[in-house]
Amino acid sequence: MSTMPVISARNLDLVFQTGDGSVQALSDITLDIEKGEFVSLIGPSGCGKTTLLRVIADLEKPTAGSITVNGTTPENARLDGAYGYVFQQAALFPWRTIADNVALPLEIMGLGAEEKASRIKRNLDLVNLTGFEKKFPWQLSGGMQQRASIARALAVEPDMLLMDEPFGALDEIVRDHLNEELLKLWATTKKTVVFVTHSIPEAVYLSTRIVVMSPRPGRIHEIIDCDLGDDRPLDIRETPEFLRIAHQVRDGLREGHSDEA
Amino acid sequence: MITMRDFFTGRLVPVLTILAAIVVIWYGAAVALNAPVLRDFEKRAGEQTQGMEFILKTWSQPKPTMPAPHQVAAAFWKYTVGVKLSSNRSLIYHSWVTLSATLLGFAMGTALGVVIAISIVHVPALDKSLLPWIITSQTVPILAVAPMIIVLLAAIGVTGLLPKALISTYLSFFPVAVGMVKGLRSPDILHMDLMRTYSASRSQVLWKLRIPASVPFFFASIKVAIAASLIGAIVGELPTGAVAGIGSKLLAGSYYSQTIDIFAALIAGSICAILLVTLVDITGRFVERRMGVKP
Ligand SMILES: Nc1ncnc2c1ncn2[C@@H]1O[C@H](COP(=O)(O)OP(=O)(O)O)[C@@H](O)[C@H]1O
Ligand SMILES: [Mg+2]
């Protein structure tokens, strides 16, 4: 059973009905993700990356095809607390302090006070927000807010992380740091990560596989294997192997675009 | 922080300007409204006063059509500071009688409004079925309904504070229900999605998201509700020939054409309204501060 994929999507379609017609957000998506993989979804905006992540998270229902998460329906998986989700925006509650925001899912899980406090401390540490526990979200920069939202997702200690362009709004230095931290976390915990990004270097640096998507309708153009080994210092980004994969991703993106009729 | 300077230029000066304008207009209105009666009176008495003397006379009638500000102020002073609290003539005592009905009715109205709003937000069928009735309830003129409620309740032995409070409830639940439906539905879709990823129960979504998000709506609507409650309590005192309360003073004043007393009672009512609304405002600000609202 150890080979059963954590996520298994078969011929997924998703059509949104809107006021002025329908939008095919996903078309014929077939994808297996194994336990412990780090899979990036990359592609131009509107190609369905967010929608695919939301289908996995049971925030959206596909209109055709089938999908299992942890061998069961996405709904059951969600109810089991299978994943932690990081949204594109921080989505902090403005009336809660940073620490209380991280506490939110822990309260819902019904954790004890001690366990809650230690998870809050550990995860705020991890994203370098120690000392900001009592601040309200508006007192923090956008980047710090996003780090708080990552701490909140990690505090749940899920086996799987679904991250929608979590570092999109951050500056380069913070982004590098969080990329390193995320990689470390992934290497030590062997969590499954599905990661949406716009950035080719970020995808190549982090992933074991890169799913290149193309728009209208949103579909998978190409899946690129990308294993740079467990030990990846930041300057691995200058090695020929890294550049070769980055090139391949760029070509894939370009082809995906020119597929358009 | 509001500095003293800001306070004077930002608040006090405009408020005082308006107040001064009102007083000037009021004195003018007193002359205009009292002049015909006074002329009539002088004609019969064979007197004829002119100019300033006449104007001053219009401002000092014992039972004027429109009392002048200083007459009202003097009466107000006499019936608040000048008499014992336990006296039947004390406006403070009567204000308290009305306020206690107001507060009881307001508390019940707010509770009812919140319960209705929570039900409407959670039971889709109620949204369609209940809301039209709630809106209809407010189109019934309260002046017509109040005597019926008071008389009906008296018939089954309910008298005193409760009937008046019920009229306050009737008027105050509505703004709370409508405001809270909006407030409980105000959370971002993003925040709702977040709670869904945690598989939060409906009651967790209510307590941790909907209710905190509705706080600004809550305070906006109870500000309206508390003013409506005061109106309700006063209206509730009118038809019964109530022995106490601002409403009873208004009624007694109109029986005996004591216009000055009516105005003094009106001033007492306005002060009660200002106090109540200010109290709600301060509480709202305190709560928002505690909830980390950007100052
Ligand atoms: N709730 C929705 N209703 C209608 N159309 C939607 C909705 N969500 C996404 N879409 C459309 O689906 C397509 C894919 O969107 P999305 O998954 O957000 O793309 P990406 O994350 O790759 O930028 C877009 O054309 C978008 O406009
Ligand atoms: Mg997106």
mmCIF file of C-alpha atoms and ligand atoms in Angstrom, chain A residues 50 88 164-165, ligand 2:
data_model
loop_
_atom_site.group_PDB
_atom_site.id
_atom_site.type_symbol
_atom_site.label_atom_id
_atom_site.label_comp_id
_atom_site.label_asym_id
_atom_site.label_seq_id
_atom_site.Cartn_x
_atom_site.Cartn_y
_atom_site.Cartn_z
ATOM 1 C CA THR A 50 -5.469 27.975 -7.732
ATOM 2 C CA GLN A 88 -2.313 33.817 -1.705
ATOM 3 C CA ASP A 164 -0.905 29.087 -3.241
ATOM 4 C CA GLU A 165 1.870 31.508 -4.222
HETATM 5 MG MG MG C 2 -4.008 31.842 -8.525
#
